[in-house]
């Protein structure tokens, strides 16, 4: 997608509603709306209430904003609106503060820590898989969220001090994450402050989560010990130049970011993987054959992940089809995008989800095809068209963690079970950061 000589790369989306603009269309069918907007042009202007947003679709322009000129942009008003709910962690912050926090946290994701992380991943996933019974109809999103949340929580908080709080956080997080997009995309601030039952549940969950996490931080501070977990790393991290550490508030915000990112995204992707395996028996057979051959029923080790090339291609294909729905950016200075000057403060949207479904970039994009990631088919491909974890300085710090956790869960479940679709049930895509499945009941069928 790129305008030729003399062709405008900028268009305006039609069918805007007075006052609300395109807000209702985005709220009612966000994924469909983003796909339709992508077909209109390289840069498409939409309106959310009184705000004008530039939706950037062309890969070269996305690369310009996300990588080449990343310092000229911050994360924009959508992230600012979410800060009262999820804080100012890596997912929300920008500029020098973001870079400082990223440097402080980077050691937590060093390869030397992964054998311990993988041990936790295996224990939680295999325990969950062992709890199912043949013929049981599983609420798969719920089951997988329980796995990924407990895995992330145990990686973050390893001591018994946190155990009671983790159980309650696990109950609170799904409602919090379900409600968050509605508050973030509300076109008028007063809507999220109305005393409706949903708003009261949402704000009540935030208050309770905040109290629980700060309680854990306080207990760790008082204990004064290095527990060898992520929270200890956050508390002990020091800036190399100033020697300053993080405040309790900063540690809280990063803990919320890790819990949300480590549980929601991974659970959604693994759910889609098992949905696609059930819908594509030949792909399912390929995954089972590789896991049986390489692992022989044993748990995945960190070194095993590179020995599972077919499974890794399945993971990549799930990330392509169901990745981040929306990445917002805001110009900090006047910027030129596709030959047009945009003043500081201009808001931009980027949709990896819509890009990954573009037939001009991916052959037959609606088809789940792991072999599109074979080296022979990806050599010479434009790497700017595939960005499931973002790009540039804001690329997800936990990308390797997420890929390994996905592989561990798939292996733990597939060693015991085939998950079959419930006849007659349709599975719908829902936007919640990443693209997640709605109701996804699946039948557990024993492989052993």
XYZ file of C-alpha atoms in Angstrom, residues 23 26-27 48-51 53 74-88 91-93 176 179-193 202-203 206 328 330 347 349:
49
model
C -16.379 6.407 18.128
C -14.841 1.713 16.684
C -16.442 0.598 19.957
C -13.200 10.083 17.933
C -15.519 12.639 19.457
C -13.862 15.999 18.804
C -10.414 14.475 18.196
C -6.800 10.710 14.495
C 5.083 9.470 22.591
C 2.277 6.979 23.235
C -0.547 9.479 23.081
C -3.791 10.258 24.840
C -5.125 6.680 24.954
C -2.193 5.674 27.135
C -2.606 8.804 29.229
C -6.253 7.864 29.783
C -5.204 4.417 30.962
C -2.530 5.669 33.387
C -4.990 6.127 36.282
C -5.905 2.466 35.836
C -2.604 0.702 35.047
C 0.002 3.276 36.071
C 3.112 4.505 34.281
C 3.604 -0.265 28.553
C 2.498 3.321 29.219
C 5.635 5.430 29.528
C -10.313 -5.242 35.167
C -13.500 -3.218 31.255
C -10.266 -1.352 30.470
C -10.823 -0.776 26.689
C -14.278 0.704 27.299
C -12.802 3.298 29.658
C -9.800 3.984 27.428
C -11.888 4.559 24.284
C -14.717 6.517 25.942
C -15.051 9.672 23.782
C -16.006 11.843 26.751
C -14.313 11.587 30.202
C -17.545 11.937 32.171
C -18.808 8.570 30.831
C -16.192 6.623 32.785
C -17.064 8.497 35.983
C -14.064 -1.502 37.655
C -12.856 1.168 40.068
C -8.453 -1.187 40.667
C -1.336 4.794 19.399
C 1.339 11.260 19.333
C -2.554 11.576 17.186
C -3.067 4.954 15.210
